[in-house]
Each structure stands twice: as structure tokens, then as C-alpha cells.
Short mmCIF file of C-alpha atoms in Angstrom, two decimals:
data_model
loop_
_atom_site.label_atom_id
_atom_site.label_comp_id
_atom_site.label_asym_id
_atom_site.label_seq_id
_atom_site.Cartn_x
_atom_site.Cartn_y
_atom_site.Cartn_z
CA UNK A 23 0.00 0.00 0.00
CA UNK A 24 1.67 3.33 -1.45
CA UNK A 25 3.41 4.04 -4.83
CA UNK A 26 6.44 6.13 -3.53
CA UNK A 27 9.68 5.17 -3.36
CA UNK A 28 9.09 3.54 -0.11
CA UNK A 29 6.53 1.40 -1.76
CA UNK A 30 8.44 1.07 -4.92
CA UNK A 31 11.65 0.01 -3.10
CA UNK A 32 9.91 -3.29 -1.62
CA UNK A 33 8.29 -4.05 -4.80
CA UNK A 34 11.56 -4.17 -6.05
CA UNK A 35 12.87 -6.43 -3.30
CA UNK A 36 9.86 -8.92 -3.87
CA UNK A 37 10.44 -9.23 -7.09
CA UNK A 38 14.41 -10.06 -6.35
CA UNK A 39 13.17 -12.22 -3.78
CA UNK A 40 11.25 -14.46 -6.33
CA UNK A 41 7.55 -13.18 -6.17
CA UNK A 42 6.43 -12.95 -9.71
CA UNK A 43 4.03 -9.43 -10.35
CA UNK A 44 1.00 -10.96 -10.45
CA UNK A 45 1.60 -11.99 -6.61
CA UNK A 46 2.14 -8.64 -5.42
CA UNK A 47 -0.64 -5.79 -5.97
CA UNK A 48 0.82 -2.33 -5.43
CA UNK A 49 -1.93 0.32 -4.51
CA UNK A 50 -0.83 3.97 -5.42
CA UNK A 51 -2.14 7.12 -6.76
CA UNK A 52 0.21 7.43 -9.60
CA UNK A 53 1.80 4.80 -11.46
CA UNK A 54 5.27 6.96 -11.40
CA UNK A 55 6.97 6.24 -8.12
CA UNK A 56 9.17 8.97 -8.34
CA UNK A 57 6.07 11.48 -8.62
CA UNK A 58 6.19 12.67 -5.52
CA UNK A 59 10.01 12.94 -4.61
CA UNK A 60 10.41 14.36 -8.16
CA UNK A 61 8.18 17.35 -7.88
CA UNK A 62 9.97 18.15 -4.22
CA UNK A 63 12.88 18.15 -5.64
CA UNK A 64 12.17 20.51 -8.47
CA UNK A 65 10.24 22.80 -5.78
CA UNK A 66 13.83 23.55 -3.98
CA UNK A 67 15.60 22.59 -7.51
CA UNK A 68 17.46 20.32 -5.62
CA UNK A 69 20.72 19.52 -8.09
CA UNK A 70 22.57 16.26 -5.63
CA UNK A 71 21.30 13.50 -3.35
CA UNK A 72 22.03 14.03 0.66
CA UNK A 73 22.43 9.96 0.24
CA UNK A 74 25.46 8.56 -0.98
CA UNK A 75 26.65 5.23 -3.23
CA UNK A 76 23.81 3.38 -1.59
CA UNK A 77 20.86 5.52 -1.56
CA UNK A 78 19.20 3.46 -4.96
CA UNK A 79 16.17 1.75 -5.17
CA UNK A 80 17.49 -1.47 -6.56
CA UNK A 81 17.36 -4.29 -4.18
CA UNK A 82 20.89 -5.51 -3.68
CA UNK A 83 23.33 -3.01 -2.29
CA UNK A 84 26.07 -3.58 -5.24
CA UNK A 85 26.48 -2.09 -7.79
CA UNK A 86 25.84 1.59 -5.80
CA UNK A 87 25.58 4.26 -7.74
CA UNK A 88 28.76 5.77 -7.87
CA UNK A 89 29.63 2.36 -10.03
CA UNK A 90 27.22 2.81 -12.15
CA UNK A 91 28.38 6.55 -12.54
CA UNK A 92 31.69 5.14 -13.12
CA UNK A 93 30.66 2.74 -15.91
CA UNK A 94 28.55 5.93 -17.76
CA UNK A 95 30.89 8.43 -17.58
CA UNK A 96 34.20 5.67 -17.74
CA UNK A 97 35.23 8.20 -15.13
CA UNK A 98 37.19 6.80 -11.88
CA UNK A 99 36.26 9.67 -9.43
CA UNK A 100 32.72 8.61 -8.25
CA UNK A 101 34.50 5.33 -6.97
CA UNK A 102 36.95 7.25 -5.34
CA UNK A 103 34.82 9.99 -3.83
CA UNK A 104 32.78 7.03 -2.25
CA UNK A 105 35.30 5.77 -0.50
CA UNK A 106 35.68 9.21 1.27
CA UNK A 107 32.10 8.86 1.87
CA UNK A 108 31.88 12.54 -0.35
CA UNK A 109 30.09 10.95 -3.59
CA UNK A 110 26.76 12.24 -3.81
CA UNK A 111 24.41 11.27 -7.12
CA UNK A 112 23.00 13.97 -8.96
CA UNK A 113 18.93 14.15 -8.85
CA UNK A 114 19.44 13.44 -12.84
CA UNK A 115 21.58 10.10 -12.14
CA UNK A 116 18.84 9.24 -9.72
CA UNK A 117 15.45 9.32 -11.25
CA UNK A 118 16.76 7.68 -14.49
CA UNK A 119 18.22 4.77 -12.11
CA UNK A 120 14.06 4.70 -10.81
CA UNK A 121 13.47 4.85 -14.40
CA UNK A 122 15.10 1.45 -14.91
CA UNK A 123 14.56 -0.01 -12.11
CA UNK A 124 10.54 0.38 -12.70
CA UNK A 125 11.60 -0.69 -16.79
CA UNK A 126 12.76 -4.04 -15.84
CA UNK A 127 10.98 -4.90 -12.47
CA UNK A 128 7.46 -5.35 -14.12
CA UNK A 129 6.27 -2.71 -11.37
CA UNK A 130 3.02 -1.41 -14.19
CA UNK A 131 2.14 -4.73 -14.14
CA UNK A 132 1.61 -4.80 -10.60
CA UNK A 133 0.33 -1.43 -9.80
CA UNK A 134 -3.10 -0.78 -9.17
CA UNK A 135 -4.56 2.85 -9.37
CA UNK A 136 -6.29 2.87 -6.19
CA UNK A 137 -6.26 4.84 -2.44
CA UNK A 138 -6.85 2.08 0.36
CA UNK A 139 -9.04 3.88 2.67
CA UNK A 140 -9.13 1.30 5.67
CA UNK A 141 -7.11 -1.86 6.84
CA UNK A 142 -8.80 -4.31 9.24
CA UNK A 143 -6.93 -7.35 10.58
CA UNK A 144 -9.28 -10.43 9.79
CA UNK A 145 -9.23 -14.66 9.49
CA UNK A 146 -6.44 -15.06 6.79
CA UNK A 147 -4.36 -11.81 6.62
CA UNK A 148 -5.56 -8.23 6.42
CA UNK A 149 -8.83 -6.59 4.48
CA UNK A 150 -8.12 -3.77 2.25
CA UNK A 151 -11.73 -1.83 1.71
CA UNK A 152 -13.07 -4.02 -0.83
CA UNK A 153 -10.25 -4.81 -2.69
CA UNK A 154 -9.51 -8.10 -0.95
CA UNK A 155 -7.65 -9.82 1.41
CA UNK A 156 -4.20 -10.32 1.53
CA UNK A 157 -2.04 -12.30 4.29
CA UNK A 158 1.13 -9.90 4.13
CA UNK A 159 0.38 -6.42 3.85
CA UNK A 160 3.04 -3.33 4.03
CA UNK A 161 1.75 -0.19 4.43
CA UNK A 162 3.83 2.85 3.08
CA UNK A 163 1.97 5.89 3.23
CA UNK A 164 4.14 8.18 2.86
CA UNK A 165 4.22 11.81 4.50
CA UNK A 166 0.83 13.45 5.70
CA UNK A 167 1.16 16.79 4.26
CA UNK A 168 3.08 19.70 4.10
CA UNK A 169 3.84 21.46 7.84
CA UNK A 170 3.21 25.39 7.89
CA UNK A 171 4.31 27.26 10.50
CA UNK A 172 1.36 28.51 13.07
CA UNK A 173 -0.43 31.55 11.84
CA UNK A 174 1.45 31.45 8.33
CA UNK A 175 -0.54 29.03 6.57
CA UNK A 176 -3.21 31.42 4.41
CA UNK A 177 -0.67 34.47 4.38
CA UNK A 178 -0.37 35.00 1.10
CA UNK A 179 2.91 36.02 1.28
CA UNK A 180 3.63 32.47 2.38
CA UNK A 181 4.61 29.15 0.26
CA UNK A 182 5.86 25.91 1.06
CA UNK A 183 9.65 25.15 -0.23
CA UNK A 184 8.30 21.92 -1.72
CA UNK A 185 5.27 23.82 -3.81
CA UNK A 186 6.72 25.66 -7.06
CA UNK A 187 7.80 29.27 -6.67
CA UNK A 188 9.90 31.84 -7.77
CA UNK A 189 12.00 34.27 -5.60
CA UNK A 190 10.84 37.64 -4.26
CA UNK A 191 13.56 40.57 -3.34
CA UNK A 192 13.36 40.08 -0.28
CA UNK A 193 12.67 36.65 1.34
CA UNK A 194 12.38 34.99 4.67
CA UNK A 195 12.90 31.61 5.08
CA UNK A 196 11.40 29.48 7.89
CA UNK A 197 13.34 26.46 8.64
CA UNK A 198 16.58 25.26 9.12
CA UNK A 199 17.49 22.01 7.69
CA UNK A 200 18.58 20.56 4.26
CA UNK A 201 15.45 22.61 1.83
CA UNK A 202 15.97 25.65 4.17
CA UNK A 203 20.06 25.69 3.23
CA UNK A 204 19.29 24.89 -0.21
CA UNK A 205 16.41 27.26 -0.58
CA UNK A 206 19.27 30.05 1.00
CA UNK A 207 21.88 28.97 -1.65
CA UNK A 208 18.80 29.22 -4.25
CA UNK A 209 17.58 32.76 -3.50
CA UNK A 210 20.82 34.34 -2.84
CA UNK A 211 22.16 32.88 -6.65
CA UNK A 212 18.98 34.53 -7.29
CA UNK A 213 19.62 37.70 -6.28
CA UNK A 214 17.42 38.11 -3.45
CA UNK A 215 18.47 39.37 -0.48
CA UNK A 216 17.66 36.27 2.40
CA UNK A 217 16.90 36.38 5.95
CA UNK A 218 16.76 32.47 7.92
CA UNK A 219 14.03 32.49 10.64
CA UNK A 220 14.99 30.21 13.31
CA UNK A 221 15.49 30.03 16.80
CA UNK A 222 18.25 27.28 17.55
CA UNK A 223 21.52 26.50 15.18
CA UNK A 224 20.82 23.10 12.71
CA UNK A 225 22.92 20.47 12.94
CA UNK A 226 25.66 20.04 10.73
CA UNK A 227 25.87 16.50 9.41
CA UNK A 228 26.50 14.54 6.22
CA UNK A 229 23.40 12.71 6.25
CA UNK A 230 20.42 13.46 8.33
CA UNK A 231 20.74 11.05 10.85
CA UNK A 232 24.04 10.12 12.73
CA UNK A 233 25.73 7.76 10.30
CA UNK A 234 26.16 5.02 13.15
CA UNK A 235 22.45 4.58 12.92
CA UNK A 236 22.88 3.22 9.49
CA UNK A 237 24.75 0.01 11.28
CA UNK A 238 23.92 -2.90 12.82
CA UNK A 239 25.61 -2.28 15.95
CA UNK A 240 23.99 1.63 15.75
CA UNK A 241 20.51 0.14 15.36
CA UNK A 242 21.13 -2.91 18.49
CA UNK A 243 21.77 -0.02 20.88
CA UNK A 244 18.48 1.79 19.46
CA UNK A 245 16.78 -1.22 19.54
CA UNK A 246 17.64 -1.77 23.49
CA UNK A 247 16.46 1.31 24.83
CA UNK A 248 13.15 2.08 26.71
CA UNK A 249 10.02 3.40 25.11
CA UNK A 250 10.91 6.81 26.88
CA UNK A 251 14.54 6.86 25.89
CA UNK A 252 13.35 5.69 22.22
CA UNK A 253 10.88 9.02 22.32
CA UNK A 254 13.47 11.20 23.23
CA UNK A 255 15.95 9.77 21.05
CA UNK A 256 13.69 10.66 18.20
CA UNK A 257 12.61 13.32 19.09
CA UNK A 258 16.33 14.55 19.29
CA UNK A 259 17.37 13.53 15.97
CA UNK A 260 14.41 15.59 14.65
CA UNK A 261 16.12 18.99 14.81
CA UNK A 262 17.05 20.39 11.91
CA UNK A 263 19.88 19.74 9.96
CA UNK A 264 22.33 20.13 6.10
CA UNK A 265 26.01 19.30 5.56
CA UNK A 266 28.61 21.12 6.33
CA UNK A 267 31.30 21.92 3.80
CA UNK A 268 32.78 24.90 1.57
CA UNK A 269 29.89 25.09 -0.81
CA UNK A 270 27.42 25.84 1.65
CA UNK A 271 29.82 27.84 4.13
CA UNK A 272 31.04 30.29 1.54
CA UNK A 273 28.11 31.54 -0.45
CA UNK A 274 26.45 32.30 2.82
CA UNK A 275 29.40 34.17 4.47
CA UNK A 276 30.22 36.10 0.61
CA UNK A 277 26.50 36.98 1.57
CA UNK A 278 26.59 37.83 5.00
CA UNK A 279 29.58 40.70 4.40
CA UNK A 280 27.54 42.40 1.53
CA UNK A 281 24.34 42.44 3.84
CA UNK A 282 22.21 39.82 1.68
CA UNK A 283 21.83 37.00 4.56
CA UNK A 284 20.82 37.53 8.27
CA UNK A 285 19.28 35.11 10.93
CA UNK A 286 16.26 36.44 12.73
CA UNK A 287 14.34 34.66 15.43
CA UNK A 288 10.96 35.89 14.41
CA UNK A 289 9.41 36.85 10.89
CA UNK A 290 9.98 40.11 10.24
CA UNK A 291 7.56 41.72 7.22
CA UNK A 292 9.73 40.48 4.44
CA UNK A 293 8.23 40.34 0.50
CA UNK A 294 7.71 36.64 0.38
CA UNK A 295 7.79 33.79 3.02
CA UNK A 296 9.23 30.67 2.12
CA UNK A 297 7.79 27.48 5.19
CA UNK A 298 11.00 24.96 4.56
CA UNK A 299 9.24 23.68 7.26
CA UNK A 300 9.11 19.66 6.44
CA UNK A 301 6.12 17.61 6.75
CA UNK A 302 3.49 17.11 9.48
CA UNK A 303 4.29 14.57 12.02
CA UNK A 304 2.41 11.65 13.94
CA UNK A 305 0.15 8.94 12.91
CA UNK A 306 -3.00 10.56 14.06
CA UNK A 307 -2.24 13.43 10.77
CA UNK A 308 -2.65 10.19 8.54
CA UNK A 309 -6.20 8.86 8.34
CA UNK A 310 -5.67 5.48 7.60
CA UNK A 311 -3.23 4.78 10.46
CA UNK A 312 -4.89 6.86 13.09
CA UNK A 313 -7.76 4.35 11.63
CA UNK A 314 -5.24 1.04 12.40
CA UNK A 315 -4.50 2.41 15.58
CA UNK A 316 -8.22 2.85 16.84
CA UNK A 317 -9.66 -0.19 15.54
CA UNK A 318 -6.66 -2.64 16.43
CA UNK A 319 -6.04 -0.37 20.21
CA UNK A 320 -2.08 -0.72 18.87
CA UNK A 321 0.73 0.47 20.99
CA UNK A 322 1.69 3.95 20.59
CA UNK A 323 4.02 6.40 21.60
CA UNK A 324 3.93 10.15 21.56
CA UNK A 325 2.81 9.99 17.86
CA UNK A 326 4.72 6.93 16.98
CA UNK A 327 3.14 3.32 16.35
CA UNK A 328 5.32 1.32 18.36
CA UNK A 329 6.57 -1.38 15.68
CA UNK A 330 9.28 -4.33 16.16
CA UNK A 331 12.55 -4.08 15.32
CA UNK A 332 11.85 -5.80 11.90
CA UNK A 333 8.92 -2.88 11.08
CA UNK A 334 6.11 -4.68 12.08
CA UNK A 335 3.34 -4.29 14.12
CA UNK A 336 3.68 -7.15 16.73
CA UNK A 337 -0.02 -7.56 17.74
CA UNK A 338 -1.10 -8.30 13.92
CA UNK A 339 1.80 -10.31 12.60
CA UNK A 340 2.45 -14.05 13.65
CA UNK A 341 3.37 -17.15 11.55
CA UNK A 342 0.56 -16.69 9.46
CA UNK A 343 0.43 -13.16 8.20
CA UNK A 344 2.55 -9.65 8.47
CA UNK A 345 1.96 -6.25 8.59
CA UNK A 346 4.65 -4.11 8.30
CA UNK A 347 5.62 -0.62 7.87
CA UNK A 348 7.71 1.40 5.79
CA UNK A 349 8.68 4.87 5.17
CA UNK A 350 8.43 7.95 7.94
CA UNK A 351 5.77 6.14 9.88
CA UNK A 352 8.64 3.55 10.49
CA UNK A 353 10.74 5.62 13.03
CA UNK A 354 10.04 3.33 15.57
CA UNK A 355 12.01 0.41 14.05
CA UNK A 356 14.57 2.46 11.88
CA UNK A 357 14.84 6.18 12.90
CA UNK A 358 16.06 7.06 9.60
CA UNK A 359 13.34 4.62 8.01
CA UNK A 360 12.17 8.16 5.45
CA UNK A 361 15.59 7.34 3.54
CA UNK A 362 16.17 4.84 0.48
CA UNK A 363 18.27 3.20 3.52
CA UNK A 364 15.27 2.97 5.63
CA UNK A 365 12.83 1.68 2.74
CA UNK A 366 15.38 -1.15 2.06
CA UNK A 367 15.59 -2.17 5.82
CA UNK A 368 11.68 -2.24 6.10
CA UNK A 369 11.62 -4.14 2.69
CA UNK A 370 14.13 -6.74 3.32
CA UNK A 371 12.58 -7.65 6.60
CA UNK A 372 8.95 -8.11 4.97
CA UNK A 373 10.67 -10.41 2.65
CA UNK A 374 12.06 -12.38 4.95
CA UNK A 375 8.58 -12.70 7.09
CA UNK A 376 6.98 -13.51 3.51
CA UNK A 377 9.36 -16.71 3.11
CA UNK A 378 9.01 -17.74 7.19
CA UNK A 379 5.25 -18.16 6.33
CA UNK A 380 5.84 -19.89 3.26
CA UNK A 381 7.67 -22.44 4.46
CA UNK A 382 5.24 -23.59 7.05
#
């Protein structure tokens, strides 16, 4: 259930896994899995991945995508900037690699054009509204909509980073992590004179989450704390953050000495207001798991479903059927489970649950 990349990322596995497409039904708004991401992107005209070799779609970790890189261009440095941990695909490199991967996986064959409105547990596996049962079910919704700032929203002054729009003379921009930078880099080239609205410093860091979390031993500790610990944990790694490095340092000092970028703690009347804000957080801002979590009393915890380590939700899954999670709602098992990283960890596992039960 969902037709991101999330979605599109266990499809993929599936089909490595053996599952041929007519056993897997893929329920999705729009048959491009990229539609979504790809439009984001554009909003903030986002030019390079934050990911690195690994952040692909395709279900085995090699070839990365600084190989493939490598082979296109017959050009040696992707391979060595990876090793450095400093190769980042361009956007370009990316959504043709989707491209492929959707060519050759059978994915249209699969996909049905179709919003699942409810999920109830039932004798055999899990009812989707009336499109039928099914005994292993992943659910990857995606994000529940943009998040505005309170009492911007309506001012119409005010757009989202991830909507399409141009660049005032003046702008503010709310927000302080990875589409806040970029959107700073974006208006300044721009010729717009920039002021960042925030109230603490982001964090400066490669990826978004602490790169130990990407690790097995990273994710045992995780996995070991208490459901309070886990909360604040999470809730930790939320702040903001964008890498650190020359091309971000420089424009933004070049601007800061001609008077073109200044950080404010409050708006302050500018031309336009750009929310790089993120997304809205917490099950209960997505219908169909606020739904889950009502009719099935599940776990929760301070706006997370409180999943297993393998992404699913422990009171529905057993030897005979799964229900797992994927994408942001996934926090719980993966805290960086809204990467490609993330939707391969949730998708491997699922797999694995999938041939448990089949071999019974």
C-alpha cells in the first residue's frame, strides 16, 4: 500500500526475492513512483542526493551508484569519492536509475490505481476496503502533508519550499534544515536578499541522521532502549539539519559581508515567506493509520506506532500473516526509516517474514 519510493523500493525487493508481479498488488495514486520525490525536488531545484553510493532503489546493495556513474561516464572519481564517503548522485543520475529499475521490475504490471481507505486485521491476513484480502500487507503511506508554521498558513505572502515558486527581493525563510540551506543557496544565486528564521543553530551533518544509525551495531543499541529513551531519542534527531562543507559555508558568508543574509528569530515583514518547514508529524495526521491504531487499540508512543525491530506491528503479525511498515511512519524500528536506507531495511525484513510463512 503506497506508490512512492518507499513502496516502490519493496516491490523491487519482492520481485528479487522471487515473487512474480501478479503476486504482489501495489496500490498507489500514480503509477510513477518517483512522482512525488520528483516534484519536491524541483520545488527547492534540488541539483545532488544528501544519500550517498547506496541511496538506490534497486534491491541488492552492489552495484551503488557511484559504479554505475563510473561505468557511464568511464570516469574513476565517483568510486573514489565514495570511499571518502563525499560521492553524492545527482537528482538526474537518480530518477533515471528509478526509471530502470521500474523498466525491468514489471512494477506497471503490478500497480493498481487505487487509495486504500481502511485496513482491518481479519481470518487469513488483512482486508483492504473491498479490494480483498491479503495475508502480508506493508503499508507505506508516505508523508501526511506539508507542515506550515502557526499563523502562516493562508498568508499570502507564504509558500511551502516543496510547492513551485519563484524568488521575491526580499525573502524569509522558515526552517533550518537541508530545503531551508538549499532554498538560502537558491535565492541568494537569485539575487534576493535572504533572511533564515529560526530560533536554535541546525545540525551540521552529512546525512540526516548520525551515520552510526545506518549500522547494525547503531541500530542494536536503538533497539535496546526504553520506550521513553526511544521518544526522546527521536525526538532529538528531529532537529534540523544540512552538511557542512565549503559550498554551503562560503556563499552564505560572501553573503553575509555584503548584507544579503541575516538570521532572525521571528518573521519580520519580508516580500515573500518561504515554510522549509518539512512535513506534518504523527500517525494521528494520517487517516488510515490513526484508523489502524483505533480499531486494532495498537501500541503507541507520543505519535509513533510502536513497531518491532523488523517494522512490524507485533499484535497483527504471527506465523501466518505480516503487517509491516515502511517509510516515515517507520521511526520506531529504523529512525532514519524516510531514507532509500530505511525503505530497504523495512523491505528486506517483509521479505524475509513472507518466506518464514511460506515455508510452514
Amino acid at each position: 500500500m503506497g506508490g512512492g519510493l518507499a513502496g516502490f523500493t519493496a516491490y523491487a525487493t519482492l520481485r528479487h526475492g522471487g515473487l512474480a508481479p501478479a503476486e504482489i498488488a501495489v496500490f498507489g495514486t500514480d503509477p510513477d513512483p518517483a512522482s512525488e520525490w520528483r516534484q519536491r525536488a524541483a520545488a527547492i531545484r534540488q541539483r545532488r542526493m544528501r544519500s550517498e553510493s547506496d541511496g538506490h532503489v534497486a534491491p541488492t546493495a552492489f552495484p551503488g551508484l557511484a559504479v554505475r556513474s563510473a561505468i557511464r561516464h568511464r570516469d574513476a572519481l565517483p568510486l573514489v569519492q565514495s570511499l571518502f564517503d563525499r560521492y553524492h548522485p545527482s537528482v538526474a543520475d537518480f530518477l533515471e536509475h528509478v526509471a530502470e529499475v521500474r523498466e525491468r521490475s514489471g512494477w506497471d504490471a503490478s500497480f493498481r490505481r487505487r487509495r486504500i481507505g481502511a485496513i482491518r486485521a481479519v481470518d487469513g491476513g488483512f482486508e483492504l476496503d473491498d479490494a480483498g484480502t491479503f495475508a502480508h500487507v506493508l503499508m507505506a503511506p508516505g508523508h501526511p502533508g506539508l507542515a506550515f508554521p502557526e499563523g502562516v498558513e493562508g498568508d499570502e505572502r507564504a509558500v511551502h519550499s516543496y510547492q513551485p515558486h519563484d524568488y521575491a527581493g526580499e525573502i524569509e525563510v522558515v526552517g533550518a534544515g537541508m530545503a531551508a540551506a538549499t532554498e538560502w543557496l537558491n535565492a541568494l544565486a537569485a539575487g534576493a536578499a535572504v533572511t533564515s528564521v529560526r530560533r536554535r543553530e541546525p545540525e551540521r551533518r552529512p546525512l540526516n541522521l548520525p551515520r552510526e544509525l545506518f549500522t547494525r551495531r547503531g541500530l542494536r543499541g536503538f533497539h535496546a532502549t526504553s520506550k521513553e529513551q526511544r521518544v526522546g531519542l527521536l525526538r532529538g534527531w528531529s532537529t534540523p539539519s544540512y552538511p557542512s562543507g565549503r559550498d554551503w559555508d562560503e556563499p552564505l558568508e560572501r553573503a553575509r559581508r555584503e548584507g544579503r543574509f541575516r538570521i532572525l528569530p521571528e518573521l519580520n515583514g519580508g516580500q515573500q515567506i518561504i515554510c522549509a518547514t518539512g512535513f506534518k508529524r504523527g500517525f494521528r495526521n494520517d487517516s488510515l493509520l490513526a484508523a489502524l491504531v483505533d480499531i486494532h487499540a495498537l501500541e503507541t508512543a507520543d505519535g509513533w506506532i510502536a513497531l518491532a525491530p523488523d517494522s512490524t506491528v507485533p499484535s497483527l503479525t504471527d506465523e501466518t500473516r505480516t503487517l509491516s511498515v515502511a517509510g516515515v511512519p517507520a521511526q520506531w524500528a529504523f529512525p532514519a526509516a524516510d531514507t532509500l536506507a530505511g525503505h530497504k531495511y523495512a523491505a528486506r525484513r517483509f521479505l524475509r517474514r513472507i518466506r518464514a510463512c511460506r515455508t510452514r
